[in-house]
PDB file of C-alpha atoms in Angstrom:
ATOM      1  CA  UNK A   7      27.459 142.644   8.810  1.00 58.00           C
ATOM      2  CA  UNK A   8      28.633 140.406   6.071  1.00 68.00           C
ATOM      3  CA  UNK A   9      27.448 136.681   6.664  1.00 89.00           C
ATOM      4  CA  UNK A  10      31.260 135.708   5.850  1.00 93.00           C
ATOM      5  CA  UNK A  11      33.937 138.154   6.006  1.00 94.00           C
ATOM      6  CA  UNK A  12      37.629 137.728   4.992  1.00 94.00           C
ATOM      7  CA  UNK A  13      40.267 140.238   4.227  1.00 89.00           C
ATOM      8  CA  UNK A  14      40.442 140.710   0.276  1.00 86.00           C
ATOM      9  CA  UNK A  15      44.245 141.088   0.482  1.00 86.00           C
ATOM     10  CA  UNK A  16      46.286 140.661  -1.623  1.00 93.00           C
ATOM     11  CA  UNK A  17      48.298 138.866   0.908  1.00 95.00           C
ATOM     12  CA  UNK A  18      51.841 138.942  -0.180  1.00 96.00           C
ATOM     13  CA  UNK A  19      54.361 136.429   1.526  1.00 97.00           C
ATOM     14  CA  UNK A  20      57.694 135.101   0.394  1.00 97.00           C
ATOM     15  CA  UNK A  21      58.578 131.535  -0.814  1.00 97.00           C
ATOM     16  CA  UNK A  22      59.365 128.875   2.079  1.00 97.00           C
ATOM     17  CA  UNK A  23      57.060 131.760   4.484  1.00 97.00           C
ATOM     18  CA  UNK A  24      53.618 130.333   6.568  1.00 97.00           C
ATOM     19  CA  UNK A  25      50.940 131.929   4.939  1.00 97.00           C
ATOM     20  CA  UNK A  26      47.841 132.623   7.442  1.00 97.00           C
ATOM     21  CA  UNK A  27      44.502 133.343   5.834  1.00 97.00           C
ATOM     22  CA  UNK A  28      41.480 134.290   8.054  1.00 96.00           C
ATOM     23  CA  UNK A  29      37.502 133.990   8.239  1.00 96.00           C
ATOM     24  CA  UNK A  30      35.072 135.331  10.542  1.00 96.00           C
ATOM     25  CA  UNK A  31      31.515 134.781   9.834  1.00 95.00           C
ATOM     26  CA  UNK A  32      28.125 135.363  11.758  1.00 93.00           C
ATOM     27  CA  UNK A  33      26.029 132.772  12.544  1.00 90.00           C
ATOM     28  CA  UNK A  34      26.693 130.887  15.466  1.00 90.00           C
ATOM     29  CA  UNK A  35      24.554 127.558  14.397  1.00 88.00           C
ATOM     30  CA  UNK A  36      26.981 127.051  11.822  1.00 91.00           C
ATOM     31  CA  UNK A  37      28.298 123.569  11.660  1.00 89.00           C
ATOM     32  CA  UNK A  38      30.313 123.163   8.637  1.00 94.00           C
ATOM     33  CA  UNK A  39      33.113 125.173   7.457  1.00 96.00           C
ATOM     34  CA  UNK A  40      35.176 124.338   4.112  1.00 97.00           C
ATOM     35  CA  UNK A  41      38.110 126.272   2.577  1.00 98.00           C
ATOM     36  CA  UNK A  42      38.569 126.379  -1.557  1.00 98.00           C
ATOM     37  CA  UNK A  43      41.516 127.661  -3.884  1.00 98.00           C
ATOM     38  CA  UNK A  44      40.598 129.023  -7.094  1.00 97.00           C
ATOM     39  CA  UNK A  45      43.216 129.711  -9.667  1.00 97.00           C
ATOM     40  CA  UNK A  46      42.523 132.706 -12.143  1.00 94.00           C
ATOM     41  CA  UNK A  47      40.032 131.958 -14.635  1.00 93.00           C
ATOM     42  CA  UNK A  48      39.345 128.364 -12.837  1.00 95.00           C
ATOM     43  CA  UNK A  49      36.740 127.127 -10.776  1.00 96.00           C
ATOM     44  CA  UNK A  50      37.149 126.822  -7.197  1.00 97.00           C
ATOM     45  CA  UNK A  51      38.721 123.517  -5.711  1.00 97.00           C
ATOM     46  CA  UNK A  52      38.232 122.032  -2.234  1.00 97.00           C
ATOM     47  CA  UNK A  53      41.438 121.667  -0.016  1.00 97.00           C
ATOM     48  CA  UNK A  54      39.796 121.555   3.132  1.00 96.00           C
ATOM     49  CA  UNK A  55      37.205 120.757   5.671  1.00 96.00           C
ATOM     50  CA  UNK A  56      36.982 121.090   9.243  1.00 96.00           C
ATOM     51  CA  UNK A  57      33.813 120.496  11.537  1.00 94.00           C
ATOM     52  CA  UNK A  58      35.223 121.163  14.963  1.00 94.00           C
ATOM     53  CA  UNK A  59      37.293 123.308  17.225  1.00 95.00           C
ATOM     54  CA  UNK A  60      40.972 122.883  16.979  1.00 95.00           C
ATOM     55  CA  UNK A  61      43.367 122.055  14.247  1.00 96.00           C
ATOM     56  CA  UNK A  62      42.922 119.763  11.217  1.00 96.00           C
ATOM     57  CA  UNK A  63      46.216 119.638   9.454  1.00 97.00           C
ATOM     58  CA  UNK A  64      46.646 117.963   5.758  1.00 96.00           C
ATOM     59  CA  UNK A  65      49.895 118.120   4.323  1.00 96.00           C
ATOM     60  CA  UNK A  66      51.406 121.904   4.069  1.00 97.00           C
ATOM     61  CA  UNK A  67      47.920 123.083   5.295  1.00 97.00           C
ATOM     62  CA  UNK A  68      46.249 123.022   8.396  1.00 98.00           C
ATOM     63  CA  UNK A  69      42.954 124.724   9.108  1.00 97.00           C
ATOM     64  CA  UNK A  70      41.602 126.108  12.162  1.00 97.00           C
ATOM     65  CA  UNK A  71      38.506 126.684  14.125  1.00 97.00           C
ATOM     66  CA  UNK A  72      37.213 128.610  17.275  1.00 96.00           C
ATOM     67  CA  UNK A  73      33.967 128.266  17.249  1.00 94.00           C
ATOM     68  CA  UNK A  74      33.247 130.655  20.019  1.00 95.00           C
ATOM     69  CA  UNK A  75      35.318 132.867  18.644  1.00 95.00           C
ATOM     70  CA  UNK A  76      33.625 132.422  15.340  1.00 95.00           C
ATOM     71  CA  UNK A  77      36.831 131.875  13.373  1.00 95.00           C
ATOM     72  CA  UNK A  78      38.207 129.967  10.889  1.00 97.00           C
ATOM     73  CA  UNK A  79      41.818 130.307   9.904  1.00 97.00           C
ATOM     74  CA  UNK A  80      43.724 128.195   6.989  1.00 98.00           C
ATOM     75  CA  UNK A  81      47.329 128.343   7.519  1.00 98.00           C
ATOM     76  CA  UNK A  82      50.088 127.331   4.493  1.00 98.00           C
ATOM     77  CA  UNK A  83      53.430 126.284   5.253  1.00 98.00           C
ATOM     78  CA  UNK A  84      56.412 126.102   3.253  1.00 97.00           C
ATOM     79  CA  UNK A  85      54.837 128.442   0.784  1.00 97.00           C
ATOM     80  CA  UNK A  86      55.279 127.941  -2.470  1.00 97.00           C
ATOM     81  CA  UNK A  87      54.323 130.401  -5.841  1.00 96.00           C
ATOM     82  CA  UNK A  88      52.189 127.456  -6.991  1.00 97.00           C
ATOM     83  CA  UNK A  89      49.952 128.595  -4.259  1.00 97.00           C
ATOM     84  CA  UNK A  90      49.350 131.835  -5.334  1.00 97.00           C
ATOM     85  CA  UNK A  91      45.525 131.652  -5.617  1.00 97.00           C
ATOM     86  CA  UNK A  92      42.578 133.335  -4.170  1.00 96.00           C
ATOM     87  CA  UNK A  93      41.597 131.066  -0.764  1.00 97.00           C
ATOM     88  CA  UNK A  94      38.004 131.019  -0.212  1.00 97.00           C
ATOM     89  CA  UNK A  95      35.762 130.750   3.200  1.00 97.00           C
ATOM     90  CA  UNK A  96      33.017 129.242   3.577  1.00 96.00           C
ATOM     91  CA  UNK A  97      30.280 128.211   6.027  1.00 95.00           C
ATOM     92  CA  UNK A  98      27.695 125.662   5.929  1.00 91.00           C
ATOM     93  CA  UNK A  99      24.453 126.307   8.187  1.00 75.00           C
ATOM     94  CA  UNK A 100      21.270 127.595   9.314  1.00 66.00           C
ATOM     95  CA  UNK A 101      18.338 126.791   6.803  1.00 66.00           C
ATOM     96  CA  UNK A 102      18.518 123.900   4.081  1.00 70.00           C
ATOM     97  CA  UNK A 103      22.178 124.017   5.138  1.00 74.00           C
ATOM     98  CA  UNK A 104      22.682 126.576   2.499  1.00 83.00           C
ATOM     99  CA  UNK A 105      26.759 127.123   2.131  1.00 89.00           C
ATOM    100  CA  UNK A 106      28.037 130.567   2.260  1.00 91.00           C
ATOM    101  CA  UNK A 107      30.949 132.223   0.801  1.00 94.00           C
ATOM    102  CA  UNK A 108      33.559 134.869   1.506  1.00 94.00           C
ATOM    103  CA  UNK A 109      34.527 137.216  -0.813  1.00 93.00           C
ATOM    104  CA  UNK A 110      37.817 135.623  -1.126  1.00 95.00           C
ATOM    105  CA  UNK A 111      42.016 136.166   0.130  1.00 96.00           C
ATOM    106  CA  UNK A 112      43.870 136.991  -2.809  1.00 96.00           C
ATOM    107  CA  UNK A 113      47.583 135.016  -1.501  1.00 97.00           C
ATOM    108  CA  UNK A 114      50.767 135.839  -3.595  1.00 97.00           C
ATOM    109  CA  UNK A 115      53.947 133.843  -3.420  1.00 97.00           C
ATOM    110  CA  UNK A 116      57.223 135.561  -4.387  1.00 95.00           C
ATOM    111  CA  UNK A 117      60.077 133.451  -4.894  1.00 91.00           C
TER     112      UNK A 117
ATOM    113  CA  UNK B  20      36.004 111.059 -16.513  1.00 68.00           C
ATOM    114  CA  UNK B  21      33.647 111.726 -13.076  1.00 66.00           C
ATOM    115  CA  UNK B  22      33.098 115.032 -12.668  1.00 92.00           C
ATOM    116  CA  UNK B  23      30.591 117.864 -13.219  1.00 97.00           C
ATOM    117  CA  UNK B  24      30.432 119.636 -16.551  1.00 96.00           C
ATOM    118  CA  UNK B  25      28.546 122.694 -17.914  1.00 97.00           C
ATOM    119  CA  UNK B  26      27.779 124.059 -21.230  1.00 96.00           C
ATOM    120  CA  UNK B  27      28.986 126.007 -23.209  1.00 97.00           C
ATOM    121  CA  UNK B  28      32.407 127.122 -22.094  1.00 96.00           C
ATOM    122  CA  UNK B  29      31.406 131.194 -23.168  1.00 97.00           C
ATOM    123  CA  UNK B  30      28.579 132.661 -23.558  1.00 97.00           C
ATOM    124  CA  UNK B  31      28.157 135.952 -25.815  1.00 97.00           C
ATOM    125  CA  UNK B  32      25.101 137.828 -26.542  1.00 97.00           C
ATOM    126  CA  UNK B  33      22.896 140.854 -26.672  1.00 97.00           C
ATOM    127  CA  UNK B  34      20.907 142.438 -24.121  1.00 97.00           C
ATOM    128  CA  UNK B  35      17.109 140.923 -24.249  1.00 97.00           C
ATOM    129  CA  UNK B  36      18.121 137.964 -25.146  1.00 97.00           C
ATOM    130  CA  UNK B  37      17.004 134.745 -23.909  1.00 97.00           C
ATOM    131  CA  UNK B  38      19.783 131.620 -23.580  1.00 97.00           C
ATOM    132  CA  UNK B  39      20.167 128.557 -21.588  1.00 97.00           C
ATOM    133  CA  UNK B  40      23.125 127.006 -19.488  1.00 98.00           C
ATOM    134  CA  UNK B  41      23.305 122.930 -18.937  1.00 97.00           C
ATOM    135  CA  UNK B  42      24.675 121.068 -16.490  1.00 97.00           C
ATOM    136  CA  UNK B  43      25.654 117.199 -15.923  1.00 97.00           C
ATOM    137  CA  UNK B  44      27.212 115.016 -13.249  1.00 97.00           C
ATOM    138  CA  UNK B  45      28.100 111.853 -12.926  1.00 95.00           C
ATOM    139  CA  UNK B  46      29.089 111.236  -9.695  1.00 95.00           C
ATOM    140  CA  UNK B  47      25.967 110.385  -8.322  1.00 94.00           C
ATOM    141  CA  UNK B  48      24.629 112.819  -6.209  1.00 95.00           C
ATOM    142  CA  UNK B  49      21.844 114.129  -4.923  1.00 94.00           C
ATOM    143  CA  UNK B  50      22.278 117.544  -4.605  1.00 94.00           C
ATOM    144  CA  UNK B  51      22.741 120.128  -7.362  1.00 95.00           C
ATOM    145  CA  UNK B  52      23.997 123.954  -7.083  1.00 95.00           C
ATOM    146  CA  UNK B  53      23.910 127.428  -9.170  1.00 96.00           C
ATOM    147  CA  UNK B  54      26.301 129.629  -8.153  1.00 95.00           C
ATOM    148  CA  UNK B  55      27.304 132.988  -9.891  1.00 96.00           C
ATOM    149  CA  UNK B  56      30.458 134.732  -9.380  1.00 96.00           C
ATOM    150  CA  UNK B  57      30.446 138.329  -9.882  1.00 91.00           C
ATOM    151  CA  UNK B  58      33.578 140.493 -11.700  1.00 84.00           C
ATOM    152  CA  UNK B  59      34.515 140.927  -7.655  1.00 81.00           C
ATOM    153  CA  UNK B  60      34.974 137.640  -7.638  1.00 82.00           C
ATOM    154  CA  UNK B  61      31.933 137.233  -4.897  1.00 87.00           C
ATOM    155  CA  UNK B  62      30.333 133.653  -5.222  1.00 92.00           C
ATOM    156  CA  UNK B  63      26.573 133.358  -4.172  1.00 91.00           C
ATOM    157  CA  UNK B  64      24.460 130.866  -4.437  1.00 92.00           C
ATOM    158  CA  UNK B  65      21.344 130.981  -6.620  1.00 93.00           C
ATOM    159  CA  UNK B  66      19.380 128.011  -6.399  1.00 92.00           C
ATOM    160  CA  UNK B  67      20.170 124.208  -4.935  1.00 91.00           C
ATOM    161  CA  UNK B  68      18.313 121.064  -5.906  1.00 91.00           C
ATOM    162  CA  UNK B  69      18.186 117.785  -3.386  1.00 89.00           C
ATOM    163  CA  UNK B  70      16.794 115.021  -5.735  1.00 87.00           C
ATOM    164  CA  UNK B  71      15.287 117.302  -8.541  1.00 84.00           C
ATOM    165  CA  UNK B  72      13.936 119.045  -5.822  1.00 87.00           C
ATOM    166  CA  UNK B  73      14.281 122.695  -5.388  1.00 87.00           C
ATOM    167  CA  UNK B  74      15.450 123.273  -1.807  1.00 84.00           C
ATOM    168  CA  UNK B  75      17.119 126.959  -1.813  1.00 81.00           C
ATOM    169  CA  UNK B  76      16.154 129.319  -3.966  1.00 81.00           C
ATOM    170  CA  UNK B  77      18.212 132.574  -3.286  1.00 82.00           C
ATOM    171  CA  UNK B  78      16.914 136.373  -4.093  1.00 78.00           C
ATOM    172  CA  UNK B  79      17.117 135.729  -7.998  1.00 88.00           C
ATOM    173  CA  UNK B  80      15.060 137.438 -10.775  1.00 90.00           C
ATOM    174  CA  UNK B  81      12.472 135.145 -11.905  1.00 91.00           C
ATOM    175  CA  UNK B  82      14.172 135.718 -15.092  1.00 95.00           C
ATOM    176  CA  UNK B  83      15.931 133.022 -13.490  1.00 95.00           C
ATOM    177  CA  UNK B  84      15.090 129.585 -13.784  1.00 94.00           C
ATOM    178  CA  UNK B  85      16.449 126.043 -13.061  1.00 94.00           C
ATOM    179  CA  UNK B  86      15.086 123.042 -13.797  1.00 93.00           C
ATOM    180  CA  UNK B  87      16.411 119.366 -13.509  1.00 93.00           C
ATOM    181  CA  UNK B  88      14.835 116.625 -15.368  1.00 92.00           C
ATOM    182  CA  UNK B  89      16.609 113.945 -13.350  1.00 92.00           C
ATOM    183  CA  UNK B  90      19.308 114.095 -10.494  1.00 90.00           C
ATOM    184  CA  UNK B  91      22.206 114.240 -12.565  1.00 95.00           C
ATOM    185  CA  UNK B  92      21.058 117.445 -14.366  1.00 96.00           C
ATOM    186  CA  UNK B  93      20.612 120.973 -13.243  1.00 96.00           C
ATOM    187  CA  UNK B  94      20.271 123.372 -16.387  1.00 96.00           C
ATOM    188  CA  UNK B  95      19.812 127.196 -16.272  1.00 97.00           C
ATOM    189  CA  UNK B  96      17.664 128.987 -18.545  1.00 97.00           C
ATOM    190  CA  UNK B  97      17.739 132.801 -18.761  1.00 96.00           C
ATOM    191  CA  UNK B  98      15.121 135.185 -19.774  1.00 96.00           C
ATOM    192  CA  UNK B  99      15.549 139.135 -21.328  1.00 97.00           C
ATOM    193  CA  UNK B 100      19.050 139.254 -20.401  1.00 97.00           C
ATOM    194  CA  UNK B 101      20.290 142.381 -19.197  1.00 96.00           C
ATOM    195  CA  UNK B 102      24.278 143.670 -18.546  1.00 96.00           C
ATOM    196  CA  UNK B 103      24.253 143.326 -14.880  1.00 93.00           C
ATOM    197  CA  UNK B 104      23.799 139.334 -15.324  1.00 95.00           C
ATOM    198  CA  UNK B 105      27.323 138.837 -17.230  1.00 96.00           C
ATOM    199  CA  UNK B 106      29.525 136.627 -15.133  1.00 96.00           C
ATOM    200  CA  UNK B 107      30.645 133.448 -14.478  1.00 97.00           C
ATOM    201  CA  UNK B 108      28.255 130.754 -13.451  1.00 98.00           C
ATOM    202  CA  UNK B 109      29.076 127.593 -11.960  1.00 97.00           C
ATOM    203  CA  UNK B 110      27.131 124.619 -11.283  1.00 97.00           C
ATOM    204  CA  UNK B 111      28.250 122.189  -8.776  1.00 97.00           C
ATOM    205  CA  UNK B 112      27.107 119.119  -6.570  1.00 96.00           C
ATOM    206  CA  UNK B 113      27.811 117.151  -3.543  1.00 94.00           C
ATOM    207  CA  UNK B 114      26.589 114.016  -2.032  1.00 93.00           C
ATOM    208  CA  UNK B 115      23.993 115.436  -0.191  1.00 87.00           C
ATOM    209  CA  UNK B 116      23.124 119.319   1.294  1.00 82.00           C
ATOM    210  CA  UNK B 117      25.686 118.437   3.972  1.00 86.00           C
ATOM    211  CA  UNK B 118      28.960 117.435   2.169  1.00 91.00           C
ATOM    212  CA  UNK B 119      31.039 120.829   0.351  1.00 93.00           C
ATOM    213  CA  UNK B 120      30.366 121.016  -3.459  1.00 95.00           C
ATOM    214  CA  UNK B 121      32.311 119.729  -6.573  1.00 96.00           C
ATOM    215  CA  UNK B 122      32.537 122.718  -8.888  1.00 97.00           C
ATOM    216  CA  UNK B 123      32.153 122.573 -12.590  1.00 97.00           C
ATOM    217  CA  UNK B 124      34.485 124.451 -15.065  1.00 97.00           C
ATOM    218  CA  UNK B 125      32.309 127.823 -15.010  1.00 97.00           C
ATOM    219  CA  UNK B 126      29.923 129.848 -17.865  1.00 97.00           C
ATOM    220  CA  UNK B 127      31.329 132.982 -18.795  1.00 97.00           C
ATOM    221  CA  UNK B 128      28.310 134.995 -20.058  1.00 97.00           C
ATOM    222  CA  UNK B 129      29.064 137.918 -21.497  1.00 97.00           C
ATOM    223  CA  UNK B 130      25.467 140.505 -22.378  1.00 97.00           C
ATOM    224  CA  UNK B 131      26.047 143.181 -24.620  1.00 96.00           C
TER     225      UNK B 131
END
């Protein structure tokens, strides 16, 4: 079992749609959990972090986390094809707090 | 500008070769990543330094090695270099080995 899994997509929703991106990863200690955009050919860019259960919500994007459930969910509203990206999980935890990454939601936008 | 930068941009060369990734920030803090990103896009950690410290050091070839002469550097050096190592490598930091990491721009190395 991956450490951090997440559905590779592509994910294709239309302009002015809720995107809803998942993560489920394995170990239970985990405290921290972080989602990044990267952009083709960029490096990836934090847009959010969220330490405990329920909803954080930032603007267009609010992420989400069952911790029991082990899931983490990032949802986009108002979607726009500036978002078009590839949304990346990941988890914070266990030894030396090492940070773990999914292999990454390809999201396209169509106007 | 704060940030964390990385050099060079690209990276081109033949398989056996030896070459050598650097890496500044200047945000101030204390703990410095390598992370490679595969042609599947996969991120991974490498290696993560806490103070010049080494305090994760992933399943890498010792071909493989960091080393950080002070906090705000974290430089790469790679020995024999063989196909399977071209990809994009990224250094980042954070504050400490809680907060999420600032990503540089990326290597793209490239062995031919």
């Amino acid at each position: 079992q991956k450490e951090v899994e997440q559905n590779s997509g592509p994910l294709s929703v239309p302009e002015g749609a809720i995107a809803s991106l998942n993560c489920t990863y394995s170990d239970r200690g985990s405290q921290s959990f972080f989602w990044y955009r990267q952009y083709s050919g960029k490096s990836p860019e934090l847009i959010m972090s969220i330490y405990s259960n329920g909803d954080k919500e930032d603007g267009r994007f609010t992420a989400q986390l069952n911790k029991a459930s082990q899931y983490v969910s990032l949802l986009i509203r108002d979607s726009q094809p500036s978002d078009s990206a590839t949304y990346l999980c990941a988890v914070r935890g266990g030894g030396y707090n090492k940070l773990i990454f999914g292999a990454g939601t390809r999201l396209a936008v169509h106007p | 500008d704060t940030a964390v930068s990385q050099t060079p941009k690209y990276l081109v060369t033949q398989m056996g070769n030896d070459k050598s990734i650097k890496c500044e920030q200047n945000l101030g803090h204390d703990t410095m990543y390598w992370y490679k990103q595969d042609s599947k896009k996969f991120l991974k950690i490498m290696f993560s330094y806490n103070n010049k410290e080494l305090i994760i050091n992933e399943t890498v070839p010792n071909r493989f090695s960091p080393k950080s002469p002070d906090k705000a550097h974290l430089n790469l050096h790679i020995n024999s270099l063989e196909l399977g190592d071209s990809a994009v490598y990224f250094c980042a930091s954070s504050q400490d080995n809680r907060d999420p990491p600032l990503f540089g721009p990326g290597t793209r190395l490239t062995v031919l």
